[in-house]
Coordinates of C-alpha atoms and ligand atoms in Angstrom, one line a residue:
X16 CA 153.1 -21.6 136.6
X17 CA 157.0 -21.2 136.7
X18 CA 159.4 -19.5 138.9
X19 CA 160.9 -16.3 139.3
X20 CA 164.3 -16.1 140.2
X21 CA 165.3 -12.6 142.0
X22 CA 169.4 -12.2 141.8
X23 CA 171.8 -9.8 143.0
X24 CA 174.0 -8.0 139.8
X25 CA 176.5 -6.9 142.2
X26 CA 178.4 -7.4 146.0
X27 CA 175.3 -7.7 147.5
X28 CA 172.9 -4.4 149.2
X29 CA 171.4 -4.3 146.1
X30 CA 167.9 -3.9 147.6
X31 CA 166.7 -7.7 146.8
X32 CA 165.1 -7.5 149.6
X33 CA 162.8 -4.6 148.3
X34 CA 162.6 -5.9 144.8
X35 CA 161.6 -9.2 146.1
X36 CA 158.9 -7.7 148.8
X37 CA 157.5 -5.5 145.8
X38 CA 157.3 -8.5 143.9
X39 CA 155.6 -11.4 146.1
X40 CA 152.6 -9.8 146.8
X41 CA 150.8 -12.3 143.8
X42 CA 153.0 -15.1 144.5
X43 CA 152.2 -17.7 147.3
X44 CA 155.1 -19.5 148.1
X45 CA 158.5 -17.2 148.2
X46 CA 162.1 -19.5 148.7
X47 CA 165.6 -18.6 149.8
X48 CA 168.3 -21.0 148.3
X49 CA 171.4 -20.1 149.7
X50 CA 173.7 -18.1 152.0
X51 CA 173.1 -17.3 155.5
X52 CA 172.7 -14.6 158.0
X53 CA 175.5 -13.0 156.0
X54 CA 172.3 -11.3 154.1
X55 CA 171.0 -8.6 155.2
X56 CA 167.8 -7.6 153.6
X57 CA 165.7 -4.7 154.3
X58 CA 162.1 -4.0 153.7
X59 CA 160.4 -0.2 154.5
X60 CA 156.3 -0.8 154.6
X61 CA 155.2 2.3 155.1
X62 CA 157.1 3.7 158.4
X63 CA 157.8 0.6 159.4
X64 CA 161.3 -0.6 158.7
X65 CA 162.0 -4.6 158.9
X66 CA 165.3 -6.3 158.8
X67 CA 165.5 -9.7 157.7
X68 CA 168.7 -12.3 157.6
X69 CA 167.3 -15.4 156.9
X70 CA 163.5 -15.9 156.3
X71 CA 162.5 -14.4 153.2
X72 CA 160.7 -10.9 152.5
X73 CA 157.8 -12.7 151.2
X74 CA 156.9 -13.4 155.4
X75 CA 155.8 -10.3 155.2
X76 CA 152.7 -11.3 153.5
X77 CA 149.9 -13.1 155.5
X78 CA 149.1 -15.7 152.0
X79 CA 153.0 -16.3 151.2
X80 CA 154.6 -19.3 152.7
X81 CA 158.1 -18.4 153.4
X82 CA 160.9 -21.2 153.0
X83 CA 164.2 -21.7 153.5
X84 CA 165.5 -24.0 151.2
X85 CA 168.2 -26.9 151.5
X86 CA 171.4 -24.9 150.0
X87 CA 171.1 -21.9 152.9
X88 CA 173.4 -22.3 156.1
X89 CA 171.0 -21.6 159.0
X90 CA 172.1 -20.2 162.5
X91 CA 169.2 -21.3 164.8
X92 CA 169.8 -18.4 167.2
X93 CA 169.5 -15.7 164.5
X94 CA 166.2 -18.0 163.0
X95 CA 164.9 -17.9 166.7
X96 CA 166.0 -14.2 167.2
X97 CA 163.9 -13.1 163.8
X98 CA 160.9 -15.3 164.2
X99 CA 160.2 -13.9 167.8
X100 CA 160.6 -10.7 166.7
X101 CA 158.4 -10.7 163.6
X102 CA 156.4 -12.2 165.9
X103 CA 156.1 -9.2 168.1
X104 CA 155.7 -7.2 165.4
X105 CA 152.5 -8.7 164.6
X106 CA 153.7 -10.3 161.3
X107 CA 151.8 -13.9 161.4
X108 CA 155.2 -16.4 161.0
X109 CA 153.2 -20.3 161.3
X110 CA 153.8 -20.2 157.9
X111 CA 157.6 -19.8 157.8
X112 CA 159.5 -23.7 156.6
X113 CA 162.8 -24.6 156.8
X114 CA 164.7 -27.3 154.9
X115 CA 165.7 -30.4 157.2
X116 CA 168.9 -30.6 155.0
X117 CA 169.8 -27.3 155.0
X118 CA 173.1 -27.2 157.1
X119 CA 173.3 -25.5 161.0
X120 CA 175.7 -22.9 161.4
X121 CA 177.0 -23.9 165.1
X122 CA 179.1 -21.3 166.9
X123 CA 182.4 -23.4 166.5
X124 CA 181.9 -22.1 162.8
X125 CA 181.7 -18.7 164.0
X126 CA 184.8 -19.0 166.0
X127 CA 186.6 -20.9 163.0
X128 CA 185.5 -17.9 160.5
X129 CA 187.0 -15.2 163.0
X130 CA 189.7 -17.0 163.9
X131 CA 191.1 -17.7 160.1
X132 CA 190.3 -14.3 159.2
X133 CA 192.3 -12.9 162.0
X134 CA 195.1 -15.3 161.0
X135 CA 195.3 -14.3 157.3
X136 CA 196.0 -10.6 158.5
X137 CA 196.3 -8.0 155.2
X138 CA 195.0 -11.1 153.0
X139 CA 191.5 -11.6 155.2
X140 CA 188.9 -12.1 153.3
X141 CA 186.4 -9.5 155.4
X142 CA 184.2 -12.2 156.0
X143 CA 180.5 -11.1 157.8
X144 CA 182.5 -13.6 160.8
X145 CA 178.9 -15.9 160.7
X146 CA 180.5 -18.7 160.4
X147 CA 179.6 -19.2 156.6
X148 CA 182.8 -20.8 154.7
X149 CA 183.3 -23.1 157.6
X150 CA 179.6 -24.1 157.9
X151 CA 179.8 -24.7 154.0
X152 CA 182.9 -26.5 154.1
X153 CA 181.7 -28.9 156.6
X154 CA 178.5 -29.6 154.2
X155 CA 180.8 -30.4 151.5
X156 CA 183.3 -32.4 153.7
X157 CA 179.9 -34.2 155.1
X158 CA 180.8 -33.7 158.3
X159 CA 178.2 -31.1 158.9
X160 CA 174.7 -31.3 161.0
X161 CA 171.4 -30.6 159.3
X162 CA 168.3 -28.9 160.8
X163 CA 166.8 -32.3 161.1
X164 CA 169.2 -33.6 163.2
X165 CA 168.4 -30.7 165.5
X166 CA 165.5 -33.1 166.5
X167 CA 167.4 -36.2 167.5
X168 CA 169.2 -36.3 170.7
X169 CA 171.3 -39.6 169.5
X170 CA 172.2 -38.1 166.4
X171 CA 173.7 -35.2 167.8
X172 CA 175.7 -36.6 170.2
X173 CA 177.4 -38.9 167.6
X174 CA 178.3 -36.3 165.1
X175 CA 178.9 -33.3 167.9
X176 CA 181.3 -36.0 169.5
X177 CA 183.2 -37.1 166.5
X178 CA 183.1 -33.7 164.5
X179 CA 184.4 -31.6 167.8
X180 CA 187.5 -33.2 168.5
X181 CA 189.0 -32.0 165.0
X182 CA 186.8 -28.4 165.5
X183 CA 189.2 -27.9 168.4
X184 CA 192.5 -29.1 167.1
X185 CA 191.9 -26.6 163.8
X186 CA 190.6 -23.6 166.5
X187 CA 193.7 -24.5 169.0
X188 CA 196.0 -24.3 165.8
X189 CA 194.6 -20.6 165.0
X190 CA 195.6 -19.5 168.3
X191 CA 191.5 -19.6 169.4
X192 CA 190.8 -19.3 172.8
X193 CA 187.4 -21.1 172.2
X194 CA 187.4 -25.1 173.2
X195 CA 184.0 -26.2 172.6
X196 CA 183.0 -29.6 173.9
X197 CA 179.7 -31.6 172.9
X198 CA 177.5 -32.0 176.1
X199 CA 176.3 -28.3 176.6
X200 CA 175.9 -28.1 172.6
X201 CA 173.7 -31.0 172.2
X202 CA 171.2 -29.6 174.7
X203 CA 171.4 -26.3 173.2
X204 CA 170.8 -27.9 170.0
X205 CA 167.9 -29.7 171.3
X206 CA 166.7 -26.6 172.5
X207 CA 166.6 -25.2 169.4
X208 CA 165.0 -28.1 167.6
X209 CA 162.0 -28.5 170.4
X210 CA 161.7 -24.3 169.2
X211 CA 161.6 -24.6 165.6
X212 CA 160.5 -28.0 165.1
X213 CA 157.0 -27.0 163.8
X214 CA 158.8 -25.3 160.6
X215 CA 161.3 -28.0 159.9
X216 CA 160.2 -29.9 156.7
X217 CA 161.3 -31.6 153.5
X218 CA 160.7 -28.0 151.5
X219 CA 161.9 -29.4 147.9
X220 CA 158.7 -31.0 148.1
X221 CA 157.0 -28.3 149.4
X222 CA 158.3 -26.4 146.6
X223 CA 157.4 -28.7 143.9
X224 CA 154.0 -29.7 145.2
X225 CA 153.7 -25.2 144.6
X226 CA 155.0 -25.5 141.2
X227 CA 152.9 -28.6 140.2
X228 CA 149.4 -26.8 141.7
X229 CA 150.1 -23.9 139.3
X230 CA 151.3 -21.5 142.3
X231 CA 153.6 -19.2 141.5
X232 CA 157.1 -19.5 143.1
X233 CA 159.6 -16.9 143.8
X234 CA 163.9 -17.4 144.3
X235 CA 165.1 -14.9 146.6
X236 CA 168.8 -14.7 145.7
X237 CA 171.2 -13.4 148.5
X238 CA 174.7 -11.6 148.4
X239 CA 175.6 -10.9 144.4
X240 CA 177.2 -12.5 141.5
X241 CA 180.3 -11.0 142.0
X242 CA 180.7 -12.7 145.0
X243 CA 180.0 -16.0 143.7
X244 CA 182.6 -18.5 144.4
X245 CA 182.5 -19.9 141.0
X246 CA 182.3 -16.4 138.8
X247 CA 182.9 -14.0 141.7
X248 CA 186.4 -12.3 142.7
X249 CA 187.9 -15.3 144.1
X250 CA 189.1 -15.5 146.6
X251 CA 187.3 -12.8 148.3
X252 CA 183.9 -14.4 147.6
X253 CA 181.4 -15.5 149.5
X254 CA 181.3 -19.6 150.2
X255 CA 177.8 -20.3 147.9
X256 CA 176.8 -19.8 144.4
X257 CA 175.2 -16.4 144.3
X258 CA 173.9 -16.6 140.8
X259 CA 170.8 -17.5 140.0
X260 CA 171.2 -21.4 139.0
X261 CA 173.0 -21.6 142.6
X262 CA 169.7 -20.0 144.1
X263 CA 167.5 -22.8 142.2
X264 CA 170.0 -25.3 143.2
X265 CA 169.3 -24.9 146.9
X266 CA 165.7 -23.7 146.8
X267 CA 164.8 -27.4 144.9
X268 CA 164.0 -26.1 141.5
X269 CA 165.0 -27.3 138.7
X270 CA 166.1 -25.0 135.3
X271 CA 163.4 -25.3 133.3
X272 CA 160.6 -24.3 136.2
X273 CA 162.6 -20.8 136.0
X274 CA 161.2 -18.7 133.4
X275 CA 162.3 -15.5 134.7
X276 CA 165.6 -14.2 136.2
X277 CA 165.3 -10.5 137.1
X278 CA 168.5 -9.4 138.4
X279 CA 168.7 -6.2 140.6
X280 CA 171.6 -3.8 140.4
X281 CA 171.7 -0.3 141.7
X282 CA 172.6 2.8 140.5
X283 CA 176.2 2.6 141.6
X284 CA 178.1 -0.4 142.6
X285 CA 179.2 -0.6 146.7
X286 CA 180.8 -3.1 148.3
X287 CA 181.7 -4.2 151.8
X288 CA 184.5 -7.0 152.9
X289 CA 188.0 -6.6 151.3
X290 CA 189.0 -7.6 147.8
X291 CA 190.0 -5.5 144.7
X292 CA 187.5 -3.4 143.4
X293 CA 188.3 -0.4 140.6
X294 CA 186.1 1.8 140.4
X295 CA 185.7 2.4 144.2
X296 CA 185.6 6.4 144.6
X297 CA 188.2 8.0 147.4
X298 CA 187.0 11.5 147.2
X299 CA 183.9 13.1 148.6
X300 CA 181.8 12.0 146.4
X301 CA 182.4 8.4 147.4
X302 CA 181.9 9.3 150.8
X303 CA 178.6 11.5 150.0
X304 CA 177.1 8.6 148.5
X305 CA 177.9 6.1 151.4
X306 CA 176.9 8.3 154.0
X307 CA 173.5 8.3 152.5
X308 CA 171.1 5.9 153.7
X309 CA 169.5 3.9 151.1
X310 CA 171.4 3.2 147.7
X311 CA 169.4 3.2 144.4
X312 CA 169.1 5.8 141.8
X313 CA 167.8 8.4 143.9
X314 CA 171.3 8.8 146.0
X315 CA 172.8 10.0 142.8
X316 CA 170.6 13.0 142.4
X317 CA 173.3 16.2 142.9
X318 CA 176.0 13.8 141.1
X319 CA 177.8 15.5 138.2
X320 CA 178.9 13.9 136.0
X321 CA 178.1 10.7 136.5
X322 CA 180.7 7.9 135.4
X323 CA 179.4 4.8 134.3
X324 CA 182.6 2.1 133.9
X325 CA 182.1 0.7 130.5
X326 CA 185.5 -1.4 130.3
X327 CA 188.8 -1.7 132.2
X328 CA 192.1 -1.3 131.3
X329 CA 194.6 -4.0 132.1
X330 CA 198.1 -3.8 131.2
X331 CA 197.5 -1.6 128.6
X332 CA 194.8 -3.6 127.1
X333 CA 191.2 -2.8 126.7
X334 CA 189.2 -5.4 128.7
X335 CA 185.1 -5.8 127.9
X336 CA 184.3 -8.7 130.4
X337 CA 184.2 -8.4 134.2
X338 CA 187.5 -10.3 135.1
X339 CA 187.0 -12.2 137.6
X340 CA 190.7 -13.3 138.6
X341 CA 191.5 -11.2 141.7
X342 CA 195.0 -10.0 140.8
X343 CA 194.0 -8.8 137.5
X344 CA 191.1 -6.8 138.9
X345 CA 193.6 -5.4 141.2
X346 CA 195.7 -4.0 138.1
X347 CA 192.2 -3.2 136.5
X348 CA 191.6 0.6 135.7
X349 CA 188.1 1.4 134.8
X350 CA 187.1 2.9 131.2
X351 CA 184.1 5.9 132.3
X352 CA 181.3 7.2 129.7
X353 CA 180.6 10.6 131.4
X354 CA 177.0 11.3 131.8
X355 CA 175.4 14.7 133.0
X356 CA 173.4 14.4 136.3
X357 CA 170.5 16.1 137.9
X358 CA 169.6 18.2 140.6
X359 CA 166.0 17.8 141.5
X360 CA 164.9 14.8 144.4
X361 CA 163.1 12.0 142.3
X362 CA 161.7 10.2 145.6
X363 CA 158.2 11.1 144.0
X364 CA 158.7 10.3 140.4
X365 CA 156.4 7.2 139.8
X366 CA 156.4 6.8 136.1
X367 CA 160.2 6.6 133.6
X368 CA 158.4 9.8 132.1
X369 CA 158.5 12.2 135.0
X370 CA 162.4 11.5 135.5
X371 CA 164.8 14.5 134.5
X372 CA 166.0 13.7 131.3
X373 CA 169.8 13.2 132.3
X374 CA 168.1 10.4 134.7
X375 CA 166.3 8.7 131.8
X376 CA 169.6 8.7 129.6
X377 CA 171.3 7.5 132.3
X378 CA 169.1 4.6 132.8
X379 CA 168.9 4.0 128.4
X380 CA 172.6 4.0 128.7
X381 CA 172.8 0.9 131.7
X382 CA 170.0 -0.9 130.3
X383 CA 172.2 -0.8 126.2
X384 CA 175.5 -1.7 128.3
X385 CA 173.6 -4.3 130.2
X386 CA 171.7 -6.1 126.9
X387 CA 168.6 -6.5 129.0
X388 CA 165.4 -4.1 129.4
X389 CA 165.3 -2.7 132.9
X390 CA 162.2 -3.2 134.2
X391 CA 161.8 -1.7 137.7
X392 CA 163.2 1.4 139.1
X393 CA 163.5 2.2 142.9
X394 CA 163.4 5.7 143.9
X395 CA 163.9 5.2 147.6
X396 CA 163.7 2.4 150.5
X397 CA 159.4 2.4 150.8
X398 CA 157.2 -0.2 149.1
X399 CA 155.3 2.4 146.6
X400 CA 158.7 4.5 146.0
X401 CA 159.3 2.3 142.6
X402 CA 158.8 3.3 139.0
X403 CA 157.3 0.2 136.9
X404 CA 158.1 0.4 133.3
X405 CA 155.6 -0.8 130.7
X406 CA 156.0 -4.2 130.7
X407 CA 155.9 -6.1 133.9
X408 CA 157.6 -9.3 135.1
X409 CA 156.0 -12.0 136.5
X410 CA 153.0 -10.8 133.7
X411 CA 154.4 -12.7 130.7
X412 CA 153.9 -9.8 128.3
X413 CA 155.9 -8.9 125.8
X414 CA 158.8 -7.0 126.6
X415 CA 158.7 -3.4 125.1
X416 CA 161.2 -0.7 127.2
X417 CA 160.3 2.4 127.1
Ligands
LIG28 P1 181.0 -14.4 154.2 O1 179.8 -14.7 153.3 O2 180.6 -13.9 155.5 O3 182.0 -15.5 154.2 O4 181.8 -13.2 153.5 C1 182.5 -13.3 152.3 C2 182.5 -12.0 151.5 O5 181.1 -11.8 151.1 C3 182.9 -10.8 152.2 O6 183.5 -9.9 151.3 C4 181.5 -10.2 152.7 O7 181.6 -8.8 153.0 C5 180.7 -10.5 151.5 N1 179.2 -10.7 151.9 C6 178.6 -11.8 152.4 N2 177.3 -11.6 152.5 C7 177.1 -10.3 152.0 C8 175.9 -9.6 151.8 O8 174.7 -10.0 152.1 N3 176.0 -8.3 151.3 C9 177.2 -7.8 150.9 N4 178.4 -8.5 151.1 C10 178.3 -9.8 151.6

């Protein structure tokens, strides 16, 4: 049995979180592959409302394993911080496994990240300020830690010793107040590793030893393509690859395990951080639609029209691909088809059929634009509030929209 790999379309607060929860519940073994606790993903089970940064939705489920794979930059306090408190909440976590090679976010990264964005002023990136770029530069500078050497007093000490004296000279050039030195870290360190020692493992093995029993494995993707550092709006992109080959990559799987990428987009596009970004509304309608708390098709209920950007202008020229060059998505203006919205609430709608009419075109018209059948439609933030189409991923049926 292959794996599914669950992608963010957009800037990321797409609802992967949802779409992977809604997803897992046949699957036993559910893997994160990149980013950090920059991700924020939400899951609603009936009134209960969980937040998750780092483990994957799929803890949610007593059968799934949960892993963090290699390519995600963990912060041991936030993987601490979440594990006592699914804990609390009665949400079984023994079986929750974290990659020994994925890299530690220390808080000399989080002070490097705030630091250089307060030094770039108007050109800041809006980084989340977890410390991600500088954890991930470190990992390709190999000057990083790993979670494995969380468990090894003499290893820490070398690499804190060495790797702090150039942490400070970079944080005192920034005008940082922070001076970290390498005793109290290593114990903290230890600390951590004597905590989470139980769930540190090799997980690409893990992972394959899934695939090879026939299990079937599912890639939670975090942030969104368009802040991919290879494809996204450089330079305001987050440090990882957010597409879904990047989320294989660091979950341990290799392309031809992945016979399914299902990529989740909402209704509108949002995004948070700084960079250029065209069709951003300034009007009360923008605002009406961020104030609102959870952000698929259901927000745009009461929108009319509603604008769907087709193509962008630049310099005068029509433009059909996403250009991913920030200064010429700054000069970008977006080409609209004008669709006619709906009034009534669809929280309720369960099946394509019950939708208003203006709904279902508007859906026909993203899923011709897109090239790809949309298969699952979220009406609002709970488990059951999603619309299945007629074919199913995961099912290996033939695809037939409608
Ligand atoms: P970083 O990942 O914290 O370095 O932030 C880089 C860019 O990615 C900023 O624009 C952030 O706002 C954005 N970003 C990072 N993670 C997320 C996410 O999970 N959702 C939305 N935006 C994100």
């Amino acid at each position: 049995m292959p794996a599914t790999v669950i992608v963010g379309l957009q800037w990321g607060d797409e609802g992967k979180g949802k779409a992977t929860d809604f997803l897992a519940e046949p699957v036993t073994l559910v893997v994160r592959g990149h980013g950090g606790d920059n991700a924020g993903h939400t899951i609603v089970v009936g009134d209960e409302t969980f937040k998750l940064h780092l483990i994957p939705a799929g803890v949610l489920y007593p059968h799934i394993t949960a892993v963090i794979g290699s390519g995600v930059v963990v912060n041991p306090e936030t993987l601490i911080a979440e594990l006592d408190m699914l804990a609390e909440r009665g949400i079984d976590t023994t079986k929750v496994r974290a990659s020994g090679a994925a890299h530690v976010i220390l808080p000399y990264h989080r002070a490097l990240d705030t630091a250089r964005e307060a030094s770039l002023g108007n050109g800041r990136v809006g980084t989340t300020g977890r410390g991600i770029g500088p954890a991930y530069e470190d990992r390709a500078a190999r000057t990083g830690l790993r979670m494995e050497d969380l468990l090894d007093r003499a290893v820490l000490e070398r690499k804190l010793v060495r790797v702090l004296k150039e942490k400070r000279a970079v944080l005192d050039s920034l005008g940082a107040e922070a001076s970290p030195s390498a005793e109290p870290l290593v114990e903290q360190a230890l600390g951590w590793g004597e905590r989470l020692r139980p769930h540190i493992v090799d997980t690409t093995w893990l992972v394959q030893a899934a695939l090879r029993r026939g299990d079937h494995v599912l890639v939670e993707g975090a942030q969104g393509t368009l802040l991919d550092i290879d494809h996204g709006s450089y330079p305001y992109v987050t440090s990882s690859n957010a597409i879904a080959a990047g989320a294989c990559a660091g979950a341990g799987i290799g392309p031809l395990q992945v016979d399914e990428v299902m990529g989740v987009t909402k209704a509108y596009a949002t995004r948070v951080g700084s960079g250029p970004f065209p069709t951003e509304l300034h009007d009360e309608i923008g605002e009406g639609i961020a104030s609102r708390v959870l952000n698929k098709i259901d927000i745009l209920s009461g929108i009319d029209p509603i604008r769907l950007c087709i193509a962008y202008e630049i310099d005068g020229r029509r433009v059909e691909a996403w250009p991913s060059q920030a200064d010429l998505l700054e000069r970008a203006l977006p080409i609209y088809r004008d669709f006619p919205g709906w009034t009534e609430p669809i929280h309720d709608v369960r099946t394509l059929r019950d939708l208003p009419e203006n709904a279902r075109h508007y859906v026909t018209a993203i899923e011709e634009q897109a090239g790809v059948p949309i298969v699952l439609l979220s009406v609002g933030p709970e488990r059951t509030q999603t619309i299945e189409r007629a074919w199913r991923p995961m099912r290996h049926q033939p695809v037939v929209p409608g």
